[in-house]
Short mmCIF file of C-alpha atoms in Angstrom, two decimals:
data_model
loop_
_atom_site.label_atom_id
_atom_site.label_comp_id
_atom_site.label_asym_id
_atom_site.label_seq_id
_atom_site.Cartn_x
_atom_site.Cartn_y
_atom_site.Cartn_z
CA UNK S 1007 -10.08 -24.47 2.24
CA UNK S 1008 -10.56 -26.31 5.51
CA UNK S 1009 -12.82 -24.63 8.03
CA UNK S 1010 -10.05 -24.23 10.61
CA UNK S 1011 -7.84 -22.36 8.13
CA UNK S 1012 -10.77 -20.24 6.96
CA UNK S 1013 -11.57 -19.30 10.55
CA UNK S 1014 -7.94 -18.33 11.19
CA UNK S 1015 -7.87 -16.29 8.01
CA UNK S 1016 -11.04 -14.42 8.93
CA UNK S 1017 -9.72 -13.68 12.41
CA UNK S 1018 -6.47 -12.35 10.95
CA UNK S 1019 -8.32 -10.05 8.59
CA UNK S 1020 -10.57 -8.77 11.38
CA UNK S 1021 -7.49 -8.02 13.47
CA UNK S 1022 -5.71 -6.30 10.52
CA UNK S 1023 -2.97 -8.93 10.66
CA UNK S 1024 -1.05 -9.44 7.39
CA UNK S 1025 -1.27 -13.06 6.28
CA UNK S 1026 -0.66 -15.14 3.18
CA UNK S 1027 -2.35 -18.35 2.03
CA UNK S 1028 0.01 -20.86 0.42
CA UNK S 1029 -1.59 -23.54 -1.77
CA UNK S 1030 0.23 -26.43 -3.43
CA UNK S 1031 -1.31 -26.46 -6.91
CA UNK S 1032 -0.65 -30.20 -7.28
CA UNK S 1033 -1.76 -31.63 -3.93
CA UNK S 1034 -4.15 -28.90 -2.82
CA UNK S 1035 -2.53 -28.74 0.60
CA UNK S 1036 -2.63 -25.32 2.20
CA UNK S 1037 -1.04 -23.28 4.98
CA UNK S 1038 -1.42 -19.80 6.39
CA UNK S 1039 1.76 -17.79 6.81
CA UNK S 1040 1.98 -15.11 9.48
CA UNK S 1041 5.00 -13.18 10.67
CA UNK S 1042 7.21 -15.84 12.23
CA UNK S 1043 4.77 -18.74 12.12
CA UNK S 1044 2.71 -20.97 9.86
CA UNK S 1045 -0.35 -23.13 10.34
CA UNK S 1046 -1.90 -25.79 8.11
CA UNK S 1047 -1.07 -29.12 6.49
CA UNK S 1048 1.30 -27.80 3.83
CA UNK S 1049 4.91 -28.08 4.99
CA UNK S 1050 7.04 -25.05 4.15
CA UNK S 1051 10.78 -24.70 4.43
CA UNK S 1052 12.63 -21.58 5.56
CA UNK S 1053 13.16 -20.29 2.03
CA UNK S 1054 9.49 -20.67 1.15
CA UNK S 1055 8.42 -18.87 4.31
CA UNK S 1056 10.87 -16.08 3.55
CA UNK S 1057 9.55 -15.77 -0.01
CA UNK S 1058 6.00 -15.61 1.31
CA UNK S 1059 7.09 -12.90 3.74
CA UNK S 1060 8.48 -10.90 0.83
CA UNK S 1061 5.17 -11.31 -1.01
CA UNK S 1062 3.34 -9.92 2.02
CA UNK S 1063 5.75 -6.98 2.20
CA UNK S 1064 5.28 -6.26 -1.53
CA UNK S 1065 1.52 -6.72 -1.24
CA UNK S 1066 1.64 -8.98 -4.27
CA UNK S 1067 0.81 -12.64 -4.91
CA UNK S 1068 3.55 -14.93 -6.14
CA UNK S 1069 4.12 -18.50 -7.32
CA UNK S 1070 6.98 -20.58 -5.90
CA UNK S 1071 8.65 -23.48 -7.66
CA UNK S 1072 9.27 -26.24 -5.12
CA UNK S 1073 10.20 -29.96 -5.22
CA UNK S 1074 6.59 -30.67 -4.22
CA UNK S 1075 5.22 -28.71 -7.17
CA UNK S 1076 4.20 -25.10 -7.65
CA UNK S 1077 2.92 -23.26 -4.60
CA UNK S 1078 0.70 -20.24 -5.10
CA UNK S 1079 0.97 -17.59 -2.38
CA UNK S 1080 -2.06 -15.32 -2.10
CA UNK S 1081 -1.61 -12.23 0.09
CA UNK S 1082 -4.35 -10.98 2.40
CA UNK S 1083 -3.15 -7.65 3.70
CA UNK S 1084 -5.47 -5.21 5.46
CA UNK S 1085 -6.14 -2.09 3.39
CA UNK S 1086 -3.65 0.71 4.03
CA UNK S 1087 -4.94 3.64 6.05
CA UNK S 1088 -4.37 7.35 5.71
CA UNK S 1089 -4.99 9.43 8.82
CA UNK S 1090 -5.22 13.17 8.16
CA UNK S 1091 -5.04 15.57 11.10
CA UNK S 1092 -6.70 18.86 10.27
CA UNK S 1093 -9.72 19.51 8.04
CA UNK S 1094 -7.93 22.29 6.15
CA UNK S 1095 -7.97 23.12 2.44
CA UNK S 1096 -5.33 20.49 1.57
CA UNK S 1097 -7.19 17.74 3.43
CA UNK S 1098 -9.95 17.26 0.86
CA UNK S 1099 -7.80 16.63 -2.25
CA UNK S 1100 -5.46 14.48 -0.15
CA UNK S 1101 -8.41 12.43 1.15
CA UNK S 1102 -9.79 11.99 -2.36
CA UNK S 1103 -6.45 10.99 -3.84
CA UNK S 1104 -5.71 8.68 -0.92
CA UNK S 1105 -9.05 6.93 -1.38
CA UNK S 1106 -8.39 6.53 -5.11
CA UNK S 1107 -5.02 4.95 -4.24
CA UNK S 1108 -6.76 2.38 -2.04
CA UNK S 1109 -6.37 3.95 1.39
CA UNK S 1110 -9.10 3.92 4.01
CA UNK S 1111 -9.17 7.59 5.01
CA UNK S 1112 -9.75 8.93 8.50
CA UNK S 1113 -9.92 12.65 9.26
CA UNK S 1114 -9.17 13.92 12.76
CA UNK S 1115 -10.12 17.42 13.86
CA UNK S 1116 -11.71 18.42 17.18
CA UNK S 1117 -12.85 21.73 15.66
CA UNK S 1118 -16.44 21.03 14.65
CA UNK S 1119 -16.50 24.04 12.36
CA UNK S 1120 -13.81 22.40 10.26
CA UNK S 1121 -14.47 18.67 10.38
CA UNK S 1122 -18.26 18.99 10.49
CA UNK S 1123 -18.43 20.03 6.86
CA UNK S 1124 -20.43 17.82 4.49
CA UNK S 1125 -17.33 17.95 2.30
CA UNK S 1126 -15.86 15.12 4.37
CA UNK S 1127 -19.03 13.04 4.56
CA UNK S 1128 -17.44 10.23 2.53
CA UNK S 1129 -14.70 9.64 5.10
CA UNK S 1130 -14.46 8.59 8.71
CA UNK S 1131 -14.29 11.76 10.82
CA UNK S 1132 -13.14 11.75 14.45
CA UNK S 1133 -13.74 14.84 16.56
CA UNK S 1134 -11.53 13.77 19.47
CA UNK S 1135 -8.29 15.45 20.39
CA UNK S 1136 -5.63 14.05 17.98
CA UNK S 1137 -3.73 11.92 20.51
CA UNK S 1138 -6.99 10.44 21.83
CA UNK S 1139 -8.26 9.80 18.30
CA UNK S 1140 -5.00 8.10 17.29
CA UNK S 1141 -5.23 5.87 20.34
CA UNK S 1142 -8.59 4.68 18.96
CA UNK S 1143 -7.20 4.30 15.46
CA UNK S 1144 -4.21 2.26 16.73
CA UNK S 1145 -1.83 2.98 13.81
CA UNK S 1146 0.04 -0.05 12.48
CA UNK S 1147 2.73 -0.58 9.80
CA UNK S 1148 0.10 -0.08 7.08
CA UNK S 1149 -0.92 3.36 8.37
CA UNK S 1150 0.22 6.78 7.15
CA UNK S 1151 -0.31 9.86 9.35
CA UNK S 1152 -0.19 13.42 8.01
CA UNK S 1153 -0.67 16.56 10.11
CA UNK S 1154 -1.88 19.67 8.30
CA UNK S 1155 -3.10 22.19 10.87
CA UNK S 1156 0.04 24.32 11.52
CA UNK S 1157 -1.30 24.51 15.09
CA UNK S 1158 1.13 23.03 17.66
CA UNK S 1159 -1.79 22.34 20.01
CA UNK S 1160 -3.14 19.87 17.45
CA UNK S 1161 -0.12 18.77 15.42
CA UNK S 1162 2.28 18.13 18.31
CA UNK S 1163 0.06 15.64 20.21
CA UNK S 1164 -0.68 13.88 16.92
CA UNK S 1165 2.99 13.63 15.99
CA UNK S 1166 3.95 12.43 19.46
CA UNK S 1167 1.37 9.65 19.19
CA UNK S 1168 2.44 8.85 15.64
CA UNK S 1169 6.09 8.51 16.67
CA UNK S 1170 5.09 6.03 19.38
CA UNK S 1171 3.17 3.95 16.83
CA UNK S 1172 4.19 1.58 14.07
CA UNK S 1173 2.96 3.90 11.29
CA UNK S 1174 5.05 3.50 8.13
CA UNK S 1175 4.78 7.20 7.27
CA UNK S 1176 4.59 10.31 9.44
CA UNK S 1177 4.43 13.68 7.69
CA UNK S 1178 3.85 17.25 8.84
CA UNK S 1179 2.93 20.27 6.74
CA UNK S 1180 4.89 23.48 7.29
CA UNK S 1181 7.96 25.43 6.27
CA UNK S 1182 11.50 24.42 7.20
CA UNK S 1183 11.45 27.08 9.93
CA UNK S 1184 8.17 25.72 11.27
CA UNK S 1185 9.52 22.18 11.16
CA UNK S 1186 12.71 23.12 13.03
CA UNK S 1187 10.63 24.66 15.82
CA UNK S 1188 8.37 21.60 15.81
CA UNK S 1189 11.32 19.24 16.23
CA UNK S 1190 12.65 21.34 19.11
CA UNK S 1191 9.31 21.09 20.93
CA UNK S 1192 9.12 17.33 20.44
CA UNK S 1193 12.73 16.90 21.50
CA UNK S 1194 11.88 18.76 24.71
CA UNK S 1195 9.21 16.10 25.27
CA UNK S 1196 11.93 13.45 25.30
CA UNK S 1197 12.01 12.21 21.70
CA UNK S 1198 15.46 11.26 20.44
CA UNK S 1199 16.93 12.48 17.16
CA UNK S 1200 16.53 9.09 15.49
CA UNK S 1201 12.84 9.09 16.41
CA UNK S 1202 12.31 12.63 15.09
CA UNK S 1203 13.94 11.64 11.80
CA UNK S 1204 10.82 9.60 11.06
CA UNK S 1205 8.85 12.80 10.50
CA UNK S 1206 8.76 13.86 6.86
CA UNK S 1207 8.82 17.62 7.08
CA UNK S 1208 8.20 19.71 5.17
CA UNK S 1209 5.84 16.95 4.05
CA UNK S 1210 5.78 15.73 0.45
CA UNK S 1211 8.25 15.42 -2.39
CA UNK S 1212 9.83 18.65 -3.57
CA UNK S 1213 8.04 19.09 -6.89
CA UNK S 1214 7.41 22.81 -6.61
CA UNK S 1215 3.80 22.24 -5.51
CA UNK S 1216 1.75 25.36 -4.82
CA UNK S 1217 -1.97 24.62 -4.98
CA UNK S 1218 -3.74 22.34 -2.46
CA UNK S 1219 -4.13 19.65 -5.12
CA UNK S 1220 -0.47 19.83 -6.10
CA UNK S 1221 0.60 19.61 -2.45
CA UNK S 1222 -1.67 16.58 -2.04
CA UNK S 1223 0.00 14.98 -5.06
CA UNK S 1224 3.44 15.55 -3.51
CA UNK S 1225 2.33 14.03 -0.20
CA UNK S 1226 0.76 10.95 -1.77
CA UNK S 1227 3.81 10.49 -3.99
CA UNK S 1228 6.12 10.53 -0.97
CA UNK S 1229 3.84 8.16 0.92
CA UNK S 1230 3.96 5.78 -2.04
CA UNK S 1231 7.73 5.99 -2.28
CA UNK S 1232 8.11 5.20 1.42
CA UNK S 1233 5.60 2.37 1.28
CA UNK S 1234 7.29 0.81 -1.76
CA UNK S 1235 10.80 1.25 -0.41
CA UNK S 1236 11.79 3.86 -2.99
CA UNK S 1237 12.22 6.88 -0.69
CA UNK S 1238 15.44 8.04 0.93
CA UNK S 1239 15.52 7.22 4.66
#
């Protein structure tokens, strides 16, 4: 790989920008493919760029048959992130399962008595107020946000920030009654119905989960379904 392409690739990864590297397996020519633009010596037509974009979306490498020979498209996506608001009993199994599924896990809880536990020592822990912490996190389309506290003083600011972000998944723990009240509060803050529909609440797939671990399974399953385009809108 030429130094200029390598430098661009490293910058993209540092900035958490999804990018793909296309290499012609016959000529060795290469190009980087970003959203809406390409750079490098390998010429790509519209169909090839679209196919590379699909590979980025699927998070999976692919090989394209072209008149110039086979082109291998290698995807360099930033790792997905799971942001958990509330160091409650469900947070630990969800953090562990999320990490096993490849997510970089961040826990947000300004209550030191909760988040300060050594139980969460393996994860990034932010003790700021949720909206301030999420501003630092800067959620992007590869970020999932789940609120677990049941406390409107913590969950509502987090959800408001999440709805203003590009997070691919926003979930909130609580009963249907709790969720209805939550939506009413957020609507009073100016959020439209179509924005509030982004919140998965009660969070998780309906699998009859009861224990913290089972609830974590249901949440991660729903996150996966949304991320892979298998969940109902």
